[in-house]
Amino acid sequence: MSGEVDQPLAGQADHPLVVEELTKDYGSVVANDAVSFAVKEGEVFGFLGPNGAGKSTTIRMLLGLLKPTSGTASVLGADIRDEAALTEAKRRIGYLPAHLGFDGEVTGEAVLDYHGAVKGESRRDELLELFTPPIERPVREYSTGNKRMLGLVQAFMHDPDLVIMDEPTAGLDPLKQEGFNEFVRDERDRGTTVFFSSHVLSEVRRVCDRVGILRAGSLVELENVEALLHRGGKHVRVHASDAAVAAITDLDGVVDPERFAEGAQFIYAGDANALLRELAAHDVRDVEIGEPPIEDVFAHYYGGEEVVEEETIGSEDEEETDEGEETAGDGAVDGSEGDGAGTTNA
């Protein structure tokens, strides 16, 4: 585990997002366990973990939708325990929840009009050219991907300084996913800070500067993406005789070897020169050495543990606060039902 996780956050008060010992304890389940990290200005930060790891719980606390058991966080300089300061900061935040709750009876245009009136819409037309939801149609006719694109437009259309997104590419087709990735890279170049949760590991390397890996409510790694991949070793696929494969896969640093008809494949995290010497000592018909799938890099952090779904544990907290609805654009809280174009159950 990287030592960076345990470093104090002193001196990082000017960062757009600073999380300090943030904890959410439901009694039977600790959804967040003393989570600490900071996100730099103009950084794309990926918050990774399987469903139920605690990602959405963290996001809800950052937006004031859940109260932490202990610890705190600073969002654009506002302490999340200070309701007035956090409400003011939300004017400069874009928010895309995992579960969109747009009113199905209104059109996408009405949804954007509603959010535009609340927070501004200076980039609306530009974003509609990129993400193309059919705004003239009622939301009830939207596919999952179209709802997600509508949500992305409203999250960015007021040109926020910080954007917080929960599983932003869920439901997007591959072409739109790549468009999203390119857009996020451009936003980073403009100085926008982007924080998003995901369990789609393949998109992480394309977009993120750093990642935090959450497992069972605890932050188990905080690392630069390239450094994390480097430490994850290399993917090796070798075609050779059974005897040669047996010797090669017996090397120190070979992880999870898998045999196939003409050879074997494995992750190699040992000394590169030792691997090359062993390969040269045998009659190798073919060998491929490359970066491992990013899923393999993170697999040992996830393990085989059973995780508790966050939607289940989140419902236990609804009695402690009347913030049962979160607006899908700015993280504002709306306690009424169906007032408007974009509420979603927290």
PDB file of C-alpha atoms in Angstrom, residues 17-320:
ATOM      1  CA  LEU A  17     -11.521  18.720  -2.414  1.00  0.00           C
ATOM      2  CA  VAL A  18      -9.955  17.650   0.890  1.00  0.00           C
ATOM      3  CA  VAL A  19     -11.317  14.645   2.789  1.00  0.00           C
ATOM      4  CA  GLU A  20     -10.153  14.047   6.358  1.00  0.00           C
ATOM      5  CA  GLU A  21     -10.920  10.883   8.319  1.00  0.00           C
ATOM      6  CA  LEU A  22     -14.417  10.787   6.830  1.00  0.00           C
ATOM      7  CA  THR A  23     -16.457   8.019   8.467  1.00  0.00           C
ATOM      8  CA  LYS A  24     -20.014   6.773   8.066  1.00  0.00           C
ATOM      9  CA  ASP A  25     -20.998   4.064  10.540  1.00  0.00           C
ATOM     10  CA  TYR A  26     -24.476   2.557  10.249  1.00  0.00           C
ATOM     11  CA  GLY A  27     -23.908   0.281  13.215  1.00  0.00           C
ATOM     12  CA  SER A  28     -24.071  -3.006  11.348  1.00  0.00           C
ATOM     13  CA  VAL A  29     -21.939  -1.696   8.476  1.00  0.00           C
ATOM     14  CA  VAL A  30     -19.141   0.871   8.283  1.00  0.00           C
ATOM     15  CA  ALA A  31     -19.684   2.347   4.825  1.00  0.00           C
ATOM     16  CA  ASN A  32     -16.715   4.738   5.086  1.00  0.00           C
ATOM     17  CA  ASP A  33     -13.878   4.088   7.527  1.00  0.00           C
ATOM     18  CA  ALA A  34     -11.659   7.144   8.187  1.00  0.00           C
ATOM     19  CA  VAL A  35     -11.207   7.940   4.489  1.00  0.00           C
ATOM     20  CA  SER A  36      -8.645  10.683   3.758  1.00  0.00           C
ATOM     21  CA  PHE A  37      -7.402  12.129   0.461  1.00  0.00           C
ATOM     22  CA  ALA A  38      -7.088  15.419  -1.409  1.00  0.00           C
ATOM     23  CA  VAL A  39      -7.812  16.266  -5.041  1.00  0.00           C
ATOM     24  CA  LYS A  40      -5.711  18.927  -6.743  1.00  0.00           C
ATOM     25  CA  GLU A  41      -7.046  21.760  -8.873  1.00  0.00           C
ATOM     26  CA  GLY A  42      -7.353  20.736 -12.510  1.00  0.00           C
ATOM     27  CA  GLU A  43      -6.973  17.035 -11.690  1.00  0.00           C
ATOM     28  CA  VAL A  44      -9.098  14.124 -12.857  1.00  0.00           C
ATOM     29  CA  PHE A  45      -9.417  11.833  -9.860  1.00  0.00           C
ATOM     30  CA  GLY A  46     -10.952   8.378 -10.134  1.00  0.00           C
ATOM     31  CA  PHE A  47     -12.622   6.911  -7.069  1.00  0.00           C
ATOM     32  CA  LEU A  48     -12.664   3.185  -7.670  1.00  0.00           C
ATOM     33  CA  GLY A  49     -14.261   0.178  -6.100  1.00  0.00           C
ATOM     34  CA  PRO A  50     -16.860  -2.523  -6.678  1.00  0.00           C
ATOM     35  CA  ASN A  51     -20.529  -1.900  -6.017  1.00  0.00           C
ATOM     36  CA  GLY A  52     -21.001  -1.528  -2.280  1.00  0.00           C
ATOM     37  CA  ALA A  53     -17.438  -0.406  -1.528  1.00  0.00           C
ATOM     38  CA  GLY A  54     -18.611   2.965  -0.184  1.00  0.00           C
ATOM     39  CA  LYS A  55     -18.151   5.253  -3.195  1.00  0.00           C
ATOM     40  CA  SER A  56     -21.685   6.685  -3.331  1.00  0.00           C
ATOM     41  CA  THR A  57     -21.735   7.124   0.440  1.00  0.00           C
ATOM     42  CA  THR A  58     -18.605   9.260   0.191  1.00  0.00           C
ATOM     43  CA  ILE A  59     -20.113  11.389  -2.558  1.00  0.00           C
ATOM     44  CA  ARG A  60     -23.348  11.937  -0.644  1.00  0.00           C
ATOM     45  CA  MET A  61     -21.415  13.122   2.389  1.00  0.00           C
ATOM     46  CA  LEU A  62     -19.330  15.484   0.237  1.00  0.00           C
ATOM     47  CA  LEU A  63     -22.550  17.073  -1.020  1.00  0.00           C
ATOM     48  CA  GLY A  64     -24.204  17.298   2.384  1.00  0.00           C
ATOM     49  CA  LEU A  65     -26.800  14.648   1.544  1.00  0.00           C
ATOM     50  CA  LEU A  66     -25.607  12.400   4.368  1.00  0.00           C
ATOM     51  CA  LYS A  67     -24.121  13.435   7.688  1.00  0.00           C
ATOM     52  CA  PRO A  68     -20.771  11.858   8.559  1.00  0.00           C
ATOM     53  CA  THR A  69     -20.440   9.917  11.785  1.00  0.00           C
ATOM     54  CA  SER A  70     -17.038  11.529  12.246  1.00  0.00           C
ATOM     55  CA  GLY A  71     -14.405  13.325  10.232  1.00  0.00           C
ATOM     56  CA  THR A  72     -15.097  16.025   7.679  1.00  0.00           C
ATOM     57  CA  ALA A  73     -14.264  17.297   4.207  1.00  0.00           C
ATOM     58  CA  SER A  74     -13.738  20.623   2.488  1.00  0.00           C
ATOM     59  CA  VAL A  75     -15.400  21.180  -0.892  1.00  0.00           C
ATOM     60  CA  LEU A  76     -14.237  24.331  -2.705  1.00  0.00           C
ATOM     61  CA  GLY A  77     -13.217  25.671   0.682  1.00  0.00           C
ATOM     62  CA  ALA A  78     -16.553  24.925   2.390  1.00  0.00           C
ATOM     63  CA  ASP A  79     -16.673  22.562   5.347  1.00  0.00           C
ATOM     64  CA  ILE A  80     -19.392  19.988   4.614  1.00  0.00           C
ATOM     65  CA  ARG A  81     -20.649  20.425   8.206  1.00  0.00           C
ATOM     66  CA  ASP A  82     -21.376  24.101   7.490  1.00  0.00           C
ATOM     67  CA  GLU A  83     -24.682  24.022   5.609  1.00  0.00           C
ATOM     68  CA  ALA A  84     -24.650  27.680   4.557  1.00  0.00           C
ATOM     69  CA  ALA A  85     -21.074  27.549   3.251  1.00  0.00           C
ATOM     70  CA  LEU A  86     -21.684  24.280   1.412  1.00  0.00           C
ATOM     71  CA  THR A  87     -24.868  25.624  -0.202  1.00  0.00           C
ATOM     72  CA  GLU A  88     -22.897  28.593  -1.527  1.00  0.00           C
ATOM     73  CA  ALA A  89     -20.121  26.337  -2.811  1.00  0.00           C
ATOM     74  CA  LYS A  90     -22.635  24.213  -4.734  1.00  0.00           C
ATOM     75  CA  ARG A  91     -23.150  27.069  -7.156  1.00  0.00           C
ATOM     76  CA  ARG A  92     -19.703  26.186  -8.513  1.00  0.00           C
ATOM     77  CA  ILE A  93     -20.210  22.413  -8.479  1.00  0.00           C
ATOM     78  CA  GLY A  94     -21.602  20.159 -11.184  1.00  0.00           C
ATOM     79  CA  TYR A  95     -23.117  16.902  -9.987  1.00  0.00           C
ATOM     80  CA  LEU A  96     -24.173  13.719 -11.765  1.00  0.00           C
ATOM     81  CA  PRO A  97     -25.654  11.040  -9.476  1.00  0.00           C
ATOM     82  CA  ALA A  98     -25.570   7.360 -10.345  1.00  0.00           C
ATOM     83  CA  HIS A  99     -29.365   7.108 -10.342  1.00  0.00           C
ATOM     84  CA  LEU A 100     -31.026   9.842 -12.342  1.00  0.00           C
ATOM     85  CA  GLY A 101     -34.587  10.703 -11.322  1.00  0.00           C
ATOM     86  CA  PHE A 102     -35.706  13.131 -13.983  1.00  0.00           C
ATOM     87  CA  ASP A 103     -39.465  13.631 -14.197  1.00  0.00           C
ATOM     88  CA  GLY A 104     -40.504  11.309 -17.007  1.00  0.00           C
ATOM     89  CA  GLU A 105     -43.449  13.460 -18.041  1.00  0.00           C
ATOM     90  CA  VAL A 106     -41.400  16.518 -19.048  1.00  0.00           C
ATOM     91  CA  THR A 107     -39.109  16.935 -22.025  1.00  0.00           C
ATOM     92  CA  GLY A 108     -35.336  17.013 -21.843  1.00  0.00           C
ATOM     93  CA  GLU A 109     -35.542  20.672 -22.841  1.00  0.00           C
ATOM     94  CA  ALA A 110     -37.707  21.383 -19.780  1.00  0.00           C
ATOM     95  CA  VAL A 111     -35.186  19.598 -17.567  1.00  0.00           C
ATOM     96  CA  LEU A 112     -32.378  21.800 -18.870  1.00  0.00           C
ATOM     97  CA  ASP A 113     -34.518  24.929 -18.613  1.00  0.00           C
ATOM     98  CA  TYR A 114     -35.186  24.101 -14.967  1.00  0.00           C
ATOM     99  CA  HIS A 115     -31.510  23.601 -14.129  1.00  0.00           C
ATOM    100  CA  GLY A 116     -30.463  26.550 -16.253  1.00  0.00           C
ATOM    101  CA  ALA A 117     -32.772  28.844 -14.287  1.00  0.00           C
ATOM    102  CA  VAL A 118     -31.263  27.604 -11.030  1.00  0.00           C
ATOM    103  CA  LYS A 119     -27.568  27.695 -11.838  1.00  0.00           C
ATOM    104  CA  GLY A 120     -26.904  29.014 -15.358  1.00  0.00           C
ATOM    105  CA  GLU A 121     -26.465  27.440 -18.774  1.00  0.00           C
ATOM    106  CA  SER A 122     -23.603  29.214 -20.547  1.00  0.00           C
ATOM    107  CA  ARG A 123     -22.333  25.979 -22.139  1.00  0.00           C
ATOM    108  CA  ARG A 124     -25.672  24.319 -22.869  1.00  0.00           C
ATOM    109  CA  ASP A 125     -25.566  24.522 -26.664  1.00  0.00           C
ATOM    110  CA  GLU A 126     -21.949  23.366 -26.833  1.00  0.00           C
ATOM    111  CA  LEU A 127     -22.682  20.324 -24.665  1.00  0.00           C
ATOM    112  CA  LEU A 128     -25.822  19.392 -26.600  1.00  0.00           C
ATOM    113  CA  GLU A 129     -23.718  19.151 -29.754  1.00  0.00           C
ATOM    114  CA  LEU A 130     -21.425  16.665 -28.002  1.00  0.00           C
ATOM    115  CA  PHE A 131     -23.844  14.494 -26.031  1.00  0.00           C
ATOM    116  CA  THR A 132     -27.026  14.796 -28.192  1.00  0.00           C
ATOM    117  CA  PRO A 133     -29.914  13.679 -25.948  1.00  0.00           C
ATOM    118  CA  PRO A 134     -33.263  14.072 -27.796  1.00  0.00           C
ATOM    119  CA  ILE A 135     -34.367  17.060 -25.722  1.00  0.00           C
ATOM    120  CA  GLU A 136     -37.631  17.543 -27.623  1.00  0.00           C
ATOM    121  CA  ARG A 137     -38.949  14.184 -26.356  1.00  0.00           C
ATOM    122  CA  PRO A 138     -40.383  13.316 -22.899  1.00  0.00           C
ATOM    123  CA  VAL A 139     -37.800  11.790 -20.603  1.00  0.00           C
ATOM    124  CA  ARG A 140     -39.942   8.659 -20.168  1.00  0.00           C
ATOM    125  CA  GLU A 141     -39.067   7.760 -23.775  1.00  0.00           C
ATOM    126  CA  TYR A 142     -35.323   8.011 -23.152  1.00  0.00           C
ATOM    127  CA  SER A 143     -32.973   5.077 -23.167  1.00  0.00           C
ATOM    128  CA  THR A 144     -30.537   4.746 -20.253  1.00  0.00           C
ATOM    129  CA  GLY A 145     -27.815   6.251 -22.412  1.00  0.00           C
ATOM    130  CA  ASN A 146     -29.937   9.260 -23.376  1.00  0.00           C
ATOM    131  CA  LYS A 147     -30.778   9.915 -19.723  1.00  0.00           C
ATOM    132  CA  ARG A 148     -27.074   9.770 -18.895  1.00  0.00           C
ATOM    133  CA  MET A 149     -26.260  12.234 -21.677  1.00  0.00           C
ATOM    134  CA  LEU A 150     -28.953  14.603 -20.432  1.00  0.00           C
ATOM    135  CA  GLY A 151     -27.436  14.328 -16.971  1.00  0.00           C
ATOM    136  CA  LEU A 152     -23.970  15.127 -18.300  1.00  0.00           C
ATOM    137  CA  VAL A 153     -25.229  18.238 -20.057  1.00  0.00           C
ATOM    138  CA  GLN A 154     -26.862  19.579 -16.893  1.00  0.00           C
ATOM    139  CA  ALA A 155     -23.787  18.741 -14.797  1.00  0.00           C
ATOM    140  CA  PHE A 156     -21.427  20.820 -16.940  1.00  0.00           C
ATOM    141  CA  MET A 157     -23.620  23.469 -18.571  1.00  0.00           C
ATOM    142  CA  HIS A 158     -23.041  26.161 -15.907  1.00  0.00           C
ATOM    143  CA  ASP A 159     -19.236  25.801 -16.323  1.00  0.00           C
ATOM    144  CA  PRO A 160     -18.511  24.609 -12.763  1.00  0.00           C
ATOM    145  CA  ASP A 161     -15.101  24.651 -11.092  1.00  0.00           C
ATOM    146  CA  LEU A 162     -15.585  21.163  -9.643  1.00  0.00           C
ATOM    147  CA  VAL A 163     -17.599  18.298 -11.099  1.00  0.00           C
ATOM    148  CA  ILE A 164     -18.552  15.264  -9.012  1.00  0.00           C
ATOM    149  CA  MET A 165     -19.940  12.269 -10.880  1.00  0.00           C
ATOM    150  CA  ASP A 166     -21.100   8.840  -9.750  1.00  0.00           C
ATOM    151  CA  GLU A 167     -20.604   6.197 -12.475  1.00  0.00           C
ATOM    152  CA  PRO A 168     -20.779   8.782 -15.292  1.00  0.00           C
ATOM    153  CA  THR A 169     -20.480   6.445 -18.285  1.00  0.00           C
ATOM    154  CA  ALA A 170     -23.098   3.894 -17.201  1.00  0.00           C
ATOM    155  CA  GLY A 171     -25.376   3.230 -20.167  1.00  0.00           C
ATOM    156  CA  LEU A 172     -23.318   5.132 -22.749  1.00  0.00           C
ATOM    157  CA  ASP A 173     -22.437   3.360 -25.972  1.00  0.00           C
ATOM    158  CA  PRO A 174     -18.696   2.963 -26.770  1.00  0.00           C
ATOM    159  CA  LEU A 175     -18.626   5.944 -29.129  1.00  0.00           C
ATOM    160  CA  LYS A 176     -20.209   8.250 -26.549  1.00  0.00           C
ATOM    161  CA  GLN A 177     -17.907   6.864 -23.860  1.00  0.00           C
ATOM    162  CA  GLU A 178     -14.882   7.851 -25.915  1.00  0.00           C
ATOM    163  CA  GLY A 179     -16.438  11.254 -26.535  1.00  0.00           C
ATOM    164  CA  PHE A 180     -16.910  11.620 -22.783  1.00  0.00           C
ATOM    165  CA  ASN A 181     -13.282  10.643 -22.137  1.00  0.00           C
ATOM    166  CA  GLU A 182     -12.008  13.206 -24.622  1.00  0.00           C
ATOM    167  CA  PHE A 183     -14.308  15.867 -23.166  1.00  0.00           C
ATOM    168  CA  VAL A 184     -13.046  15.211 -19.623  1.00  0.00           C
ATOM    169  CA  ARG A 185      -9.437  15.486 -20.788  1.00  0.00           C
ATOM    170  CA  ASP A 186     -10.275  18.833 -22.402  1.00  0.00           C
ATOM    171  CA  GLU A 187     -11.986  19.997 -19.205  1.00  0.00           C
ATOM    172  CA  ARG A 188      -8.864  19.128 -17.230  1.00  0.00           C
ATOM    173  CA  ASP A 189      -6.806  21.227 -19.647  1.00  0.00           C
ATOM    174  CA  ARG A 190      -9.208  24.123 -18.989  1.00  0.00           C
ATOM    175  CA  GLY A 191      -8.528  23.804 -15.265  1.00  0.00           C
ATOM    176  CA  THR A 192     -11.748  22.064 -14.215  1.00  0.00           C
ATOM    177  CA  THR A 193     -11.380  19.597 -11.339  1.00  0.00           C
ATOM    178  CA  VAL A 194     -13.171  16.306 -11.947  1.00  0.00           C
ATOM    179  CA  PHE A 195     -13.937  13.670  -9.315  1.00  0.00           C
ATOM    180  CA  PHE A 196     -15.779  10.565 -10.390  1.00  0.00           C
ATOM    181  CA  SER A 197     -16.519   7.133  -9.035  1.00  0.00           C
ATOM    182  CA  SER A 198     -16.377   4.080 -11.207  1.00  0.00           C
ATOM    183  CA  HIS A 199     -16.067   0.323 -11.267  1.00  0.00           C
ATOM    184  CA  VAL A 200     -15.380   0.365 -15.027  1.00  0.00           C
ATOM    185  CA  LEU A 201     -11.628  -0.007 -14.702  1.00  0.00           C
ATOM    186  CA  SER A 202     -10.791   0.170 -18.395  1.00  0.00           C
ATOM    187  CA  GLU A 203     -11.757   3.852 -18.571  1.00  0.00           C
ATOM    188  CA  VAL A 204      -9.503   4.843 -15.695  1.00  0.00           C
ATOM    189  CA  ARG A 205      -6.227   4.904 -17.551  1.00  0.00           C
ATOM    190  CA  ARG A 206      -7.716   6.854 -20.433  1.00  0.00           C
ATOM    191  CA  VAL A 207      -8.929   9.695 -18.238  1.00  0.00           C
ATOM    192  CA  CYS A 208      -7.583   9.800 -14.678  1.00  0.00           C
ATOM    193  CA  ASP A 209      -4.424  11.401 -13.345  1.00  0.00           C
ATOM    194  CA  ARG A 210      -4.713   9.639  -9.998  1.00  0.00           C
ATOM    195  CA  VAL A 211      -6.955   7.039  -8.436  1.00  0.00           C
ATOM    196  CA  GLY A 212      -8.129   6.157  -4.965  1.00  0.00           C
ATOM    197  CA  ILE A 213      -9.154   2.547  -4.472  1.00  0.00           C
ATOM    198  CA  LEU A 214     -11.903   1.927  -1.942  1.00  0.00           C
ATOM    199  CA  ARG A 215     -12.456  -1.534  -0.519  1.00  0.00           C
ATOM    200  CA  ALA A 216     -15.108  -2.283   2.100  1.00  0.00           C
ATOM    201  CA  GLY A 217     -15.229   1.377   3.112  1.00  0.00           C
ATOM    202  CA  SER A 218     -11.465   1.853   3.494  1.00  0.00           C
ATOM    203  CA  LEU A 219      -9.058   3.596   1.156  1.00  0.00           C
ATOM    204  CA  VAL A 220      -6.480   0.941   0.320  1.00  0.00           C
ATOM    205  CA  GLU A 221      -4.464   2.808  -2.298  1.00  0.00           C
ATOM    206  CA  LEU A 222      -3.923   6.330  -3.546  1.00  0.00           C
ATOM    207  CA  GLU A 223      -1.687   6.466  -6.560  1.00  0.00           C
ATOM    208  CA  ASN A 224      -0.738   7.946  -9.905  1.00  0.00           C
ATOM    209  CA  VAL A 225      -2.308   5.740 -12.571  1.00  0.00           C
ATOM    210  CA  GLU A 226       0.913   5.103 -14.496  1.00  0.00           C
ATOM    211  CA  ALA A 227       2.826   4.252 -11.318  1.00  0.00           C
ATOM    212  CA  LEU A 228       0.079   1.863 -10.288  1.00  0.00           C
ATOM    213  CA  LEU A 229       0.221   0.104 -13.648  1.00  0.00           C
ATOM    214  CA  HIS A 230       4.015  -0.091 -13.445  1.00  0.00           C
ATOM    215  CA  ARG A 231       3.868  -1.748 -10.050  1.00  0.00           C
ATOM    216  CA  GLY A 232       1.228  -4.122 -11.381  1.00  0.00           C
ATOM    217  CA  GLY A 233       3.809  -5.924 -13.527  1.00  0.00           C
ATOM    218  CA  LYS A 234       3.605  -7.118 -17.130  1.00  0.00           C
ATOM    219  CA  HIS A 235       1.275  -9.461 -18.922  1.00  0.00           C
ATOM    220  CA  VAL A 236       3.269 -12.300 -20.529  1.00  0.00           C
ATOM    221  CA  ARG A 237       1.935 -14.803 -23.044  1.00  0.00           C
ATOM    222  CA  VAL A 238       4.440 -17.452 -24.120  1.00  0.00           C
ATOM    223  CA  HIS A 239       4.204 -20.287 -26.658  1.00  0.00           C
ATOM    224  CA  ALA A 240       6.615 -23.087 -25.782  1.00  0.00           C
ATOM    225  CA  SER A 241       6.882 -26.750 -24.814  1.00  0.00           C
ATOM    226  CA  ASP A 242       5.374 -28.046 -21.596  1.00  0.00           C
ATOM    227  CA  ALA A 243       8.815 -28.365 -20.013  1.00  0.00           C
ATOM    228  CA  ALA A 244       9.768 -24.810 -20.975  1.00  0.00           C
ATOM    229  CA  VAL A 245       6.466 -23.426 -19.712  1.00  0.00           C
ATOM    230  CA  ALA A 246       6.910 -25.253 -16.398  1.00  0.00           C
ATOM    231  CA  ALA A 247      10.362 -23.701 -15.901  1.00  0.00           C
ATOM    232  CA  ILE A 248       9.292 -20.209 -16.949  1.00  0.00           C
ATOM    233  CA  THR A 249       6.192 -20.150 -14.747  1.00  0.00           C
ATOM    234  CA  ASP A 250       8.296 -21.359 -11.794  1.00  0.00           C
ATOM    235  CA  LEU A 251      10.135 -18.004 -11.724  1.00  0.00           C
ATOM    236  CA  ASP A 252       9.796 -15.748  -8.708  1.00  0.00           C
ATOM    237  CA  GLY A 253       7.360 -12.977  -9.618  1.00  0.00           C
ATOM    238  CA  VAL A 254       5.007 -15.068 -11.747  1.00  0.00           C
ATOM    239  CA  VAL A 255       1.400 -14.470 -10.686  1.00  0.00           C
ATOM    240  CA  ASP A 256      -1.709 -16.445 -11.702  1.00  0.00           C
ATOM    241  CA  PRO A 257      -0.278 -18.565 -14.534  1.00  0.00           C
ATOM    242  CA  GLU A 258      -2.890 -19.989 -16.885  1.00  0.00           C
ATOM    243  CA  ARG A 259      -2.093 -22.814 -19.278  1.00  0.00           C
ATOM    244  CA  PHE A 260      -3.482 -23.077 -22.793  1.00  0.00           C
ATOM    245  CA  ALA A 261      -2.862 -25.625 -25.554  1.00  0.00           C
ATOM    246  CA  GLU A 262       0.390 -24.124 -26.836  1.00  0.00           C
ATOM    247  CA  GLY A 263       1.785 -22.417 -23.742  1.00  0.00           C
ATOM    248  CA  ALA A 264       0.792 -20.188 -20.844  1.00  0.00           C
ATOM    249  CA  GLN A 265       0.005 -16.627 -19.860  1.00  0.00           C
ATOM    250  CA  PHE A 266       0.674 -14.882 -16.561  1.00  0.00           C
ATOM    251  CA  ILE A 267       1.349 -11.592 -14.808  1.00  0.00           C
ATOM    252  CA  TYR A 268       5.042 -11.051 -14.113  1.00  0.00           C
ATOM    253  CA  ALA A 269       6.024  -8.711 -11.286  1.00  0.00           C
ATOM    254  CA  GLY A 270       9.606  -9.873 -10.834  1.00  0.00           C
ATOM    255  CA  ASP A 271      12.991  -8.843 -12.246  1.00  0.00           C
ATOM    256  CA  ALA A 272      12.770  -8.232 -16.002  1.00  0.00           C
ATOM    257  CA  ASN A 273      16.277  -9.518 -16.666  1.00  0.00           C
ATOM    258  CA  ALA A 274      15.528 -12.799 -14.904  1.00  0.00           C
ATOM    259  CA  LEU A 275      12.494 -13.308 -17.130  1.00  0.00           C
ATOM    260  CA  LEU A 276      14.462 -12.556 -20.293  1.00  0.00           C
ATOM    261  CA  ARG A 277      17.262 -14.962 -19.284  1.00  0.00           C
ATOM    262  CA  GLU A 278      14.743 -17.728 -18.631  1.00  0.00           C
ATOM    263  CA  LEU A 279      13.000 -17.136 -21.949  1.00  0.00           C
ATOM    264  CA  ALA A 280      16.354 -17.206 -23.785  1.00  0.00           C
ATOM    265  CA  ALA A 281      17.216 -20.544 -22.183  1.00  0.00           C
ATOM    266  CA  HIS A 282      14.316 -22.304 -23.923  1.00  0.00           C
ATOM    267  CA  ASP A 283      12.983 -22.867 -27.399  1.00  0.00           C
ATOM    268  CA  VAL A 284      10.216 -20.254 -27.309  1.00  0.00           C
ATOM    269  CA  ARG A 285       8.025 -20.232 -30.403  1.00  0.00           C
ATOM    270  CA  ASP A 286       6.403 -16.875 -29.609  1.00  0.00           C
ATOM    271  CA  VAL A 287       6.169 -14.441 -26.723  1.00  0.00           C
ATOM    272  CA  GLU A 288       4.086 -11.340 -26.078  1.00  0.00           C
ATOM    273  CA  ILE A 289       4.938  -8.953 -23.247  1.00  0.00           C
ATOM    274  CA  GLY A 290       2.716  -5.981 -22.512  1.00  0.00           C
ATOM    275  CA  GLU A 291       0.795  -4.142 -19.866  1.00  0.00           C
ATOM    276  CA  PRO A 292      -1.733  -6.261 -17.977  1.00  0.00           C
ATOM    277  CA  PRO A 293      -5.440  -5.577 -18.212  1.00  0.00           C
ATOM    278  CA  ILE A 294      -6.172  -2.897 -15.669  1.00  0.00           C
ATOM    279  CA  GLU A 295      -8.718  -5.260 -14.092  1.00  0.00           C
ATOM    280  CA  ASP A 296      -5.816  -7.527 -13.115  1.00  0.00           C
ATOM    281  CA  VAL A 297      -3.878  -4.625 -11.617  1.00  0.00           C
ATOM    282  CA  PHE A 298      -6.707  -3.818  -9.233  1.00  0.00           C
ATOM    283  CA  ALA A 299      -7.993  -7.344  -8.609  1.00  0.00           C
ATOM    284  CA  HIS A 300      -5.900  -7.988  -5.527  1.00  0.00           C
ATOM    285  CA  TYR A 301      -7.321  -4.841  -3.886  1.00  0.00           C
ATOM    286  CA  TYR A 302     -10.868  -6.075  -4.424  1.00  0.00           C
ATOM    287  CA  GLY A 303     -10.273  -9.686  -3.466  1.00  0.00           C
ATOM    288  CA  GLY A 304     -13.185 -12.089  -3.169  1.00  0.00           C
ATOM    289  CA  GLU A 305     -14.933 -10.363  -0.312  1.00  0.00           C
ATOM    290  CA  GLU A 306     -18.676 -10.104  -0.322  1.00  0.00           C
ATOM    291  CA  VAL A 307     -19.699  -6.471  -0.335  1.00  0.00           C
ATOM    292  CA  VAL A 308     -22.903  -4.858   0.913  1.00  0.00           C
ATOM    293  CA  GLU A 309     -24.874  -2.861  -1.607  1.00  0.00           C
ATOM    294  CA  GLU A 310     -24.696   0.848  -0.782  1.00  0.00           C
ATOM    295  CA  GLU A 311     -28.283   1.459  -1.866  1.00  0.00           C
ATOM    296  CA  THR A 312     -29.386  -0.886   0.913  1.00  0.00           C
ATOM    297  CA  ILE A 313     -27.339   0.659   3.681  1.00  0.00           C
ATOM    298  CA  GLY A 314     -28.123   4.147   2.444  1.00  0.00           C
ATOM    299  CA  SER A 315     -31.795   3.645   3.131  1.00  0.00           C
ATOM    300  CA  GLU A 316     -31.046   3.175   6.817  1.00  0.00           C
ATOM    301  CA  ASP A 317     -29.914   6.759   7.018  1.00  0.00           C
ATOM    302  CA  GLU A 318     -32.951   8.447   5.565  1.00  0.00           C
ATOM    303  CA  GLU A 319     -34.530   8.937   8.978  1.00  0.00           C
ATOM    304  CA  GLU A 320     -31.641  11.018  10.289  1.00  0.00           C
TER     305      GLU A 320
END
